[in-house]
GROMACS .gro file of C-alpha atoms in nm:
model
  397
    1UNK     CA    1   5.881  24.612  18.580
    2UNK     CA    2   5.806  24.596  18.954
    3UNK     CA    3   5.478  24.780  18.901
    4UNK     CA    4   5.376  24.542  18.618
    5UNK     CA    5   5.489  24.232  18.807
    6UNK     CA    6   5.272  24.327  19.107
    7UNK     CA    7   4.979  24.387  18.877
    8UNK     CA    8   5.023  24.051  18.697
    9UNK     CA    9   5.056  23.859  19.023
   10UNK     CA   10   4.742  24.022  19.155
   11UNK     CA   11   4.518  23.993  18.853
   12UNK     CA   12   4.674  23.751  18.604
   13UNK     CA   13   4.798  23.802  18.246
   14UNK     CA   14   4.716  24.120  18.052
   15UNK     CA   15   4.663  24.179  17.680
   16UNK     CA   16   4.955  24.307  17.471
   17UNK     CA   17   4.754  24.631  17.428
   18UNK     CA   18   4.735  24.681  17.804
   19UNK     CA   19   5.107  24.604  17.834
   20UNK     CA   20   5.196  24.857  17.562
   21UNK     CA   21   4.974  25.122  17.716
   22UNK     CA   22   5.145  25.079  18.055
   23UNK     CA   23   5.498  25.068  17.911
   24UNK     CA   24   5.451  25.374  17.689
   25UNK     CA   25   5.210  25.607  17.868
   26UNK     CA   26   5.197  25.511  18.239
   27UNK     CA   27   5.197  25.855  18.412
   28UNK     CA   28   5.493  25.777  18.638
   29UNK     CA   29   5.713  25.538  18.444
   30UNK     CA   30   5.587  25.534  18.084
   31UNK     CA   31   5.840  25.571  17.805
   32UNK     CA   32   5.669  25.867  17.635
   33UNK     CA   33   5.551  26.042  17.949
   34UNK     CA   34   5.897  26.031  18.104
   35UNK     CA   35   6.129  26.093  17.812
   36UNK     CA   36   6.022  26.007  17.458
   37UNK     CA   37   6.356  25.967  17.285
   38UNK     CA   38   6.326  26.112  16.937
   39UNK     CA   39   6.631  26.218  16.742
   40UNK     CA   40   7.000  26.140  16.713
   41UNK     CA   41   7.053  26.110  17.088
   42UNK     CA   42   6.726  25.926  17.152
   43UNK     CA   43   6.610  25.574  17.075
   44UNK     CA   44   6.478  25.625  16.723
   45UNK     CA   45   6.500  25.889  16.451
   46UNK     CA   46   6.219  26.004  16.224
   47UNK     CA   47   6.215  26.141  15.868
   48UNK     CA   48   6.165  26.508  15.961
   49UNK     CA   49   6.468  26.481  16.192
   50UNK     CA   50   6.673  26.357  15.894
   51UNK     CA   51   6.584  26.619  15.635
   52UNK     CA   52   6.391  26.946  15.615
   53UNK     CA   53   6.281  26.846  15.263
   54UNK     CA   54   6.046  26.582  15.404
   55UNK     CA   55   5.832  26.835  15.593
   56UNK     CA   56   5.852  27.090  15.313
   57UNK     CA   57   5.703  26.844  15.064
   58UNK     CA   58   5.425  26.755  15.307
   59UNK     CA   59   5.353  27.128  15.343
   60UNK     CA   60   5.329  27.151  14.964
   61UNK     CA   61   5.090  26.853  14.966
   62UNK     CA   62   4.849  27.033  15.201
   63UNK     CA   63   4.860  27.356  14.999
   64UNK     CA   64   4.806  27.170  14.673
   65UNK     CA   65   4.502  26.988  14.821
   66UNK     CA   66   4.369  27.314  14.966
   67UNK     CA   67   4.393  27.471  14.618
   68UNK     CA   68   4.235  27.167  14.450
   69UNK     CA   69   3.943  27.197  14.693
   70UNK     CA   70   3.876  27.557  14.593
   71UNK     CA   71   4.085  27.747  14.853
   72UNK     CA   72   3.845  27.748  15.152
   73UNK     CA   73   3.897  28.052  15.376
   74UNK     CA   74   3.999  27.862  15.691
   75UNK     CA   75   4.274  27.604  15.720
   76UNK     CA   76   4.332  27.409  16.040
   77UNK     CA   77   4.650  27.200  16.039
   78UNK     CA   78   4.602  26.924  16.297
   79UNK     CA   79   4.899  26.702  16.382
   80UNK     CA   80   4.859  26.388  16.593
   81UNK     CA   81   5.162  26.305  16.807
   82UNK     CA   82   5.391  26.580  16.675
   83UNK     CA   83   5.715  26.446  16.831
   84UNK     CA   84   5.954  26.737  16.880
   85UNK     CA   85   5.757  26.964  16.645
   86UNK     CA   86   6.014  26.944  16.364
   87UNK     CA   87   5.760  26.844  16.101
   88UNK     CA   88   5.517  27.122  16.188
   89UNK     CA   89   5.806  27.371  16.184
   90UNK     CA   90   5.909  27.263  15.831
   91UNK     CA   91   5.547  27.286  15.714
   92UNK     CA   92   5.507  27.634  15.865
   93UNK     CA   93   5.820  27.748  15.680
   94UNK     CA   94   5.653  27.649  15.352
   95UNK     CA   95   5.333  27.832  15.453
   96UNK     CA   96   5.544  28.141  15.523
   97UNK     CA   97   5.712  28.118  15.182
   98UNK     CA   98   5.369  28.090  15.020
   99UNK     CA   99   5.209  28.374  15.219
  100UNK     CA  100   5.091  28.532  14.894
  101UNK     CA  101   4.887  28.218  14.815
  102UNK     CA  102   4.747  28.180  15.168
  103UNK     CA  103   4.697  28.552  15.233
  104UNK     CA  104   4.316  28.545  15.243
  105UNK     CA  105   4.307  28.226  15.448
  106UNK     CA  106   4.277  28.197  15.824
  107UNK     CA  107   4.550  27.942  15.916
  108UNK     CA  108   4.587  27.782  16.261
  109UNK     CA  109   4.780  27.485  16.401
  110UNK     CA  110   4.636  27.226  16.642
  111UNK     CA  111   4.865  26.972  16.805
  112UNK     CA  112   4.730  26.659  16.976
  113UNK     CA  113   4.995  26.561  17.233
  114UNK     CA  114   4.965  26.356  17.554
  115UNK     CA  115   5.326  26.391  17.670
  116UNK     CA  116   5.395  26.697  17.890
  117UNK     CA  117   5.767  26.659  17.815
  118UNK     CA  118   5.720  26.660  17.437
  119UNK     CA  119   5.470  26.948  17.439
  120UNK     CA  120   5.735  27.161  17.614
  121UNK     CA  121   5.991  27.073  17.345
  122UNK     CA  122   5.735  27.154  17.071
  123UNK     CA  123   5.653  27.488  17.235
  124UNK     CA  124   6.021  27.590  17.239
  125UNK     CA  125   6.075  27.481  16.880
  126UNK     CA  126   5.761  27.640  16.732
  127UNK     CA  127   5.705  27.954  16.941
  128UNK     CA  128   6.046  28.009  17.102
  129UNK     CA  129   5.880  27.910  17.431
  130UNK     CA  130   5.621  28.189  17.424
  131UNK     CA  131   5.315  27.992  17.532
  132UNK     CA  132   5.051  28.026  17.797
  133UNK     CA  133   4.843  27.760  17.968
  134UNK     CA  134   4.479  27.781  17.868
  135UNK     CA  135   4.195  27.826  18.119
  136UNK     CA  136   4.030  27.506  18.242
  137UNK     CA  137   3.703  27.563  18.058
  138UNK     CA  138   3.867  27.560  17.716
  139UNK     CA  139   3.949  27.242  17.527
  140UNK     CA  140   4.314  27.333  17.455
  141UNK     CA  141   4.552  27.301  17.752
  142UNK     CA  142   4.811  27.539  17.607
  143UNK     CA  143   4.834  27.799  17.332
  144UNK     CA  144   5.091  28.021  17.167
  145UNK     CA  145   5.188  28.199  16.845
  146UNK     CA  146   5.438  28.044  16.604
  147UNK     CA  147   5.755  28.229  16.507
  148UNK     CA  148   5.580  28.293  16.174
  149UNK     CA  149   5.276  28.446  16.349
  150UNK     CA  150   5.029  28.157  16.330
  151UNK     CA  151   4.821  28.061  16.639
  152UNK     CA  152   4.903  27.715  16.783
  153UNK     CA  153   4.689  27.516  17.028
  154UNK     CA  154   4.765  27.194  17.222
  155UNK     CA  155   4.510  26.922  17.308
  156UNK     CA  156   4.515  26.584  17.480
  157UNK     CA  157   4.258  26.423  17.250
  158UNK     CA  158   4.149  26.461  16.890
  159UNK     CA  159   3.791  26.504  17.014
  160UNK     CA  160   3.896  26.835  17.175
  161UNK     CA  161   4.012  26.988  16.843
  162UNK     CA  162   3.741  27.231  16.726
  163UNK     CA  163   3.541  27.120  16.421
  164UNK     CA  164   3.600  27.294  16.089
  165UNK     CA  165   3.782  27.257  15.761
  166UNK     CA  166   4.098  27.069  15.863
  167UNK     CA  167   4.404  26.894  15.728
  168UNK     CA  168   4.518  26.612  15.953
  169UNK     CA  169   4.869  26.473  15.976
  170UNK     CA  170   4.973  26.149  16.146
  171UNK     CA  171   5.344  26.080  16.094
  172UNK     CA  172   5.468  25.778  16.289
  173UNK     CA  173   5.165  25.811  16.515
  174UNK     CA  174   4.960  25.495  16.456
  175UNK     CA  175   5.258  25.261  16.503
  176UNK     CA  176   5.283  25.346  16.877
  177UNK     CA  177   4.916  25.279  16.955
  178UNK     CA  178   4.848  24.962  17.158
  179UNK     CA  179   4.783  24.644  16.959
  180UNK     CA  180   4.610  24.317  17.041
  181UNK     CA  181   4.786  24.004  16.912
  182UNK     CA  182   4.607  23.685  16.808
  183UNK     CA  183   4.729  23.336  16.718
  184UNK     CA  184   4.531  23.077  16.522
  185UNK     CA  185   4.535  22.741  16.705
  186UNK     CA  186   4.367  22.402  16.655
  187UNK     CA  187   4.095  22.522  16.893
  188UNK     CA  188   4.040  22.846  16.700
  189UNK     CA  189   4.174  23.199  16.762
  190UNK     CA  190   4.348  23.272  17.092
  191UNK     CA  191   4.475  23.607  17.219
  192UNK     CA  192   4.845  23.647  17.303
  193UNK     CA  193   4.885  23.777  17.660
  194UNK     CA  194   5.175  23.897  17.876
  195UNK     CA  195   5.240  23.720  18.208
  196UNK     CA  196   5.507  23.665  18.473
  197UNK     CA  197   5.738  23.371  18.400
  198UNK     CA  198   5.686  23.126  18.692
  199UNK     CA  199   6.038  22.985  18.639
  200UNK     CA  200   6.210  23.324  18.652
  201UNK     CA  201   6.045  23.578  18.883
  202UNK     CA  202   6.061  23.936  18.750
  203UNK     CA  203   6.081  23.814  18.394
  204UNK     CA  204   5.788  23.848  18.156
  205UNK     CA  205   5.674  23.602  17.890
  206UNK     CA  206   5.402  23.563  17.627
  207UNK     CA  207   5.120  23.313  17.690
  208UNK     CA  208   4.805  23.222  17.495
  209UNK     CA  209   4.461  23.286  17.644
  210UNK     CA  210   4.302  22.952  17.747
  211UNK     CA  211   3.978  23.044  17.568
  212UNK     CA  212   3.841  23.315  17.340
  213UNK     CA  213   3.865  23.671  17.479
  214UNK     CA  214   3.624  23.956  17.398
  215UNK     CA  215   3.891  24.099  17.166
  216UNK     CA  216   3.912  23.769  16.975
  217UNK     CA  217   3.539  23.785  16.907
  218UNK     CA  218   3.539  24.153  16.810
  219UNK     CA  219   3.856  24.216  16.612
  220UNK     CA  220   3.922  23.914  16.391
  221UNK     CA  221   3.766  23.945  16.045
  222UNK     CA  222   3.585  23.625  15.939
  223UNK     CA  223   3.775  23.623  15.606
  224UNK     CA  224   4.118  23.636  15.780
  225UNK     CA  225   4.374  23.402  15.617
  226UNK     CA  226   4.684  23.473  15.830
  227UNK     CA  227   4.774  23.257  16.131
  228UNK     CA  228   4.898  23.547  16.343
  229UNK     CA  229   4.726  23.886  16.345
  230UNK     CA  230   4.785  24.221  16.515
  231UNK     CA  231   4.489  24.457  16.550
  232UNK     CA  232   4.497  24.814  16.678
  233UNK     CA  233   4.141  24.906  16.779
  234UNK     CA  234   4.248  25.257  16.888
  235UNK     CA  235   4.377  25.326  16.535
  236UNK     CA  236   4.038  25.211  16.405
  237UNK     CA  237   3.855  25.453  16.636
  238UNK     CA  238   4.080  25.745  16.536
  239UNK     CA  239   4.038  25.674  16.164
  240UNK     CA  240   3.659  25.662  16.214
  241UNK     CA  241   3.676  26.003  16.383
  242UNK     CA  242   3.896  26.149  16.108
  243UNK     CA  243   3.669  26.008  15.836
  244UNK     CA  244   3.356  26.150  16.004
  245UNK     CA  245   3.516  26.492  16.044
  246UNK     CA  246   3.637  26.503  15.685
  247UNK     CA  247   3.297  26.388  15.556
  248UNK     CA  248   3.123  26.659  15.761
  249UNK     CA  249   3.364  26.957  15.750
  250UNK     CA  250   3.592  26.884  15.452
  251UNK     CA  251   3.970  26.867  15.443
  252UNK     CA  252   4.196  26.562  15.420
  253UNK     CA  253   4.419  26.336  15.630
  254UNK     CA  254   4.770  26.222  15.545
  255UNK     CA  255   4.912  25.920  15.730
  256UNK     CA  256   5.282  25.832  15.696
  257UNK     CA  257   5.408  25.524  15.875
  258UNK     CA  258   5.571  25.190  15.831
  259UNK     CA  259   5.320  24.922  15.766
  260UNK     CA  260   5.163  24.677  15.525
  261UNK     CA  261   4.836  24.615  15.347
  262UNK     CA  262   4.706  24.326  15.557
  263UNK     CA  263   4.990  24.087  15.470
  264UNK     CA  264   5.231  24.084  15.766
  265UNK     CA  265   5.192  23.890  16.089
  266UNK     CA  266   5.425  23.948  16.385
  267UNK     CA  267   5.571  24.301  16.373
  268UNK     CA  268   5.570  24.398  16.743
  269UNK     CA  269   5.917  24.525  16.838
  270UNK     CA  270   6.111  24.756  17.067
  271UNK     CA  271   6.379  25.019  17.000
  272UNK     CA  272   6.638  25.149  17.239
  273UNK     CA  273   6.946  25.351  17.141
  274UNK     CA  274   6.862  25.292  16.772
  275UNK     CA  275   6.885  24.913  16.820
  276UNK     CA  276   6.618  24.645  16.835
  277UNK     CA  277   6.523  24.574  17.195
  278UNK     CA  278   6.335  24.277  17.347
  279UNK     CA  279   5.977  24.402  17.393
  280UNK     CA  280   5.935  24.228  17.728
  281UNK     CA  281   6.258  24.337  17.896
  282UNK     CA  282   6.289  24.661  18.099
  283UNK     CA  283   5.941  24.796  18.011
  284UNK     CA  284   5.922  25.176  18.010
  285UNK     CA  285   6.279  25.221  17.888
  286UNK     CA  286   6.226  25.146  17.517
  287UNK     CA  287   5.993  25.255  17.239
  288UNK     CA  288   5.742  24.981  17.153
  289UNK     CA  289   5.592  24.977  16.809
  290UNK     CA  290   5.410  24.764  16.553
  291UNK     CA  291   5.357  24.799  16.178
  292UNK     CA  292   5.038  24.975  16.077
  293UNK     CA  293   4.787  24.754  15.896
  294UNK     CA  294   4.660  24.991  15.626
  295UNK     CA  295   4.395  24.742  15.510
  296UNK     CA  296   4.241  24.772  15.860
  297UNK     CA  297   4.251  25.156  15.844
  298UNK     CA  298   4.079  25.142  15.504
  299UNK     CA  299   3.803  24.919  15.648
  300UNK     CA  300   3.764  25.150  15.945
  301UNK     CA  301   3.706  25.456  15.725
  302UNK     CA  302   3.379  25.269  15.651
  303UNK     CA  303   3.336  25.435  15.313
  304UNK     CA  304   3.279  25.780  15.471
  305UNK     CA  305   3.581  25.908  15.278
  306UNK     CA  306   3.780  25.791  14.981
  307UNK     CA  307   4.119  25.637  15.066
  308UNK     CA  308   4.440  25.648  14.863
  309UNK     CA  309   4.746  25.428  14.917
  310UNK     CA  310   4.938  25.290  15.087
  311UNK     CA  311   5.210  25.404  14.846
  312UNK     CA  312   5.582  25.367  14.923
  313UNK     CA  313   5.755  25.672  15.071
  314UNK     CA  314   6.004  25.696  14.786
  315UNK     CA  315   5.726  25.702  14.525
  316UNK     CA  316   5.528  25.962  14.719
  317UNK     CA  317   5.832  26.190  14.765
  318UNK     CA  318   5.937  26.143  14.402
  319UNK     CA  319   5.587  26.238  14.287
  320UNK     CA  320   5.609  26.542  14.518
  321UNK     CA  321   5.923  26.662  14.341
  322UNK     CA  322   6.195  26.573  14.592
  323UNK     CA  323   6.456  26.540  14.314
  324UNK     CA  324   6.397  26.895  14.195
  325UNK     CA  325   6.404  27.028  14.554
  326UNK     CA  326   6.731  26.844  14.620
  327UNK     CA  327   6.891  27.001  14.310
  328UNK     CA  328   6.790  27.351  14.423
  329UNK     CA  329   6.930  27.294  14.773
  330UNK     CA  330   7.255  27.150  14.634
  331UNK     CA  331   7.300  27.451  14.405
  332UNK     CA  332   7.234  27.691  14.692
  333UNK     CA  333   7.464  27.524  14.945
  334UNK     CA  334   7.811  27.672  14.961
  335UNK     CA  335   8.012  27.405  15.137
  336UNK     CA  336   8.092  27.040  15.076
  337UNK     CA  337   7.978  26.929  15.424
  338UNK     CA  338   7.625  27.061  15.368
  339UNK     CA  339   7.605  26.896  15.026
  340UNK     CA  340   7.727  26.570  15.178
  341UNK     CA  341   7.457  26.593  15.446
  342UNK     CA  342   7.186  26.666  15.186
  343UNK     CA  343   7.282  26.362  14.978
  344UNK     CA  344   7.306  26.143  15.286
  345UNK     CA  345   6.959  26.242  15.409
  346UNK     CA  346   6.811  26.201  15.058
  347UNK     CA  347   6.953  25.847  15.054
  348UNK     CA  348   6.801  25.772  15.399
  349UNK     CA  349   6.456  25.884  15.284
  350UNK     CA  350   6.458  25.730  14.935
  351UNK     CA  351   6.679  25.419  14.943
  352UNK     CA  352   6.453  25.109  14.930
  353UNK     CA  353   6.689  24.940  15.178
  354UNK     CA  354   6.652  25.229  15.427
  355UNK     CA  355   6.324  25.420  15.464
  356UNK     CA  356   6.219  25.434  15.098
  357UNK     CA  357   6.023  25.109  15.092
  358UNK     CA  358   5.930  25.043  15.455
  359UNK     CA  359   5.743  25.372  15.502
  360UNK     CA  360   5.409  25.428  15.333
  361UNK     CA  361   5.176  25.719  15.270
  362UNK     CA  362   4.800  25.681  15.297
  363UNK     CA  363   4.533  25.950  15.260
  364UNK     CA  364   4.168  26.007  15.348
  365UNK     CA  365   3.988  26.250  15.116
  366UNK     CA  366   3.626  26.354  15.062
  367UNK     CA  367   3.463  26.144  14.786
  368UNK     CA  368   3.389  26.453  14.576
  369UNK     CA  369   3.766  26.518  14.556
  370UNK     CA  370   3.803  26.208  14.336
  371UNK     CA  371   3.462  26.178  14.168
  372UNK     CA  372   3.233  26.460  14.057
  373UNK     CA  373   2.905  26.423  14.249
  374UNK     CA  374   2.693  26.475  13.933
  375UNK     CA  375   2.937  26.322  13.683
  376UNK     CA  376   2.692  26.052  13.573
  377UNK     CA  377   2.428  26.294  13.443
  378UNK     CA  378   2.633  26.516  13.213
  379UNK     CA  379   2.991  26.395  13.199
  380UNK     CA  380   3.109  26.633  12.928
  381UNK     CA  381   3.030  26.958  13.113
  382UNK     CA  382   3.269  26.904  13.405
  383UNK     CA  383   3.636  26.995  13.394
  384UNK     CA  384   3.858  26.704  13.503
  385UNK     CA  385   3.951  26.696  13.874
  386UNK     CA  386   4.315  26.785  13.946
  387UNK     CA  387   4.524  26.477  14.039
  388UNK     CA  388   4.608  26.424  14.406
  389UNK     CA  389   4.971  26.524  14.462
  390UNK     CA  390   5.205  26.251  14.578
  391UNK     CA  391   4.971  25.971  14.476
  392UNK     CA  392   4.992  26.060  14.106
  393UNK     CA  393   5.291  26.172  13.910
  394UNK     CA  394   5.266  26.547  13.876
  395UNK     CA  395   5.373  26.699  13.547
  396UNK     CA  396   5.569  27.013  13.610
  397UNK     CA  397   5.453  27.295  13.387
   0.00000   0.00000   0.00000
């Protein structure tokens, strides 16, 4: 707060994006750089922390897409913001169980992580701590071998991940990227800024920009009907990069996050100790987040890839066979406590009142995955394309 207050007094109000960036990733005092509280004891809990089934089904999704795309001989799994590494670990367990299917494929894992603290936690979880720093001239800053024998690399930026056939995963990644906030006024659009409260020193408040800002001119769509809009330009840039990579090298991206399809307005909020926290108080001590606007991500893919979703988490997991997986786990679990835990976590993931309806899945896929390139010439000769798992109901043979 002192650092921000000095900055605001010296140079005036900052955008909400700048405020979020400082509060979350400032090298000395940022929330993620310093601690990053995922899990029961932290400030928020994520689906993979609740149930292993979540990550297993995502692992199945990647394998089913890899098979539908003709089983290419390399397979890069790239996760953006991998948290504690729980999700990747669950996915790798599935890959291990399906070794026979993946045997001729060269599988590697690439984690994009800015937090030194979290990358240490991931290294312990995935490799048992057996990692080495990478030489300066290479793009990865750390590398290791997973407990299941798969090479893992760590990067600070998605641009550093080597090109090639890749499956991308962004689970609760986009919601922590900095947003700009805009308010419609009688004088047109104004950007919401963060400033010192002149009445109460050391307290922050929201103010409106006196005139249009560059962001107002660049990020508001002319057809916008809402009166309050949040835009995350960084998410737009990342989706453009993903779409370009998938168009060029093949693969797919799966995004899972809470969000909406261009309908919500003010969703900026803070979490601390699993409770809502005022976004402007004690910056750097709470997780700041905003709902992902999937309609904006779709626009930003710019037609380079096909997009599917957003579809509610409970529909996606149901289509992926979570009910069958739950039955198997219940039958295999010996004690009542484990069964209780399984049912409790299933309820957390699927209950519309809990995570079932507020989380969504969204995918980027190459166009040829959904439409045969030469379908229009001779439609009868082509076999039908397999449905995309999770987004269609799969019939179990």
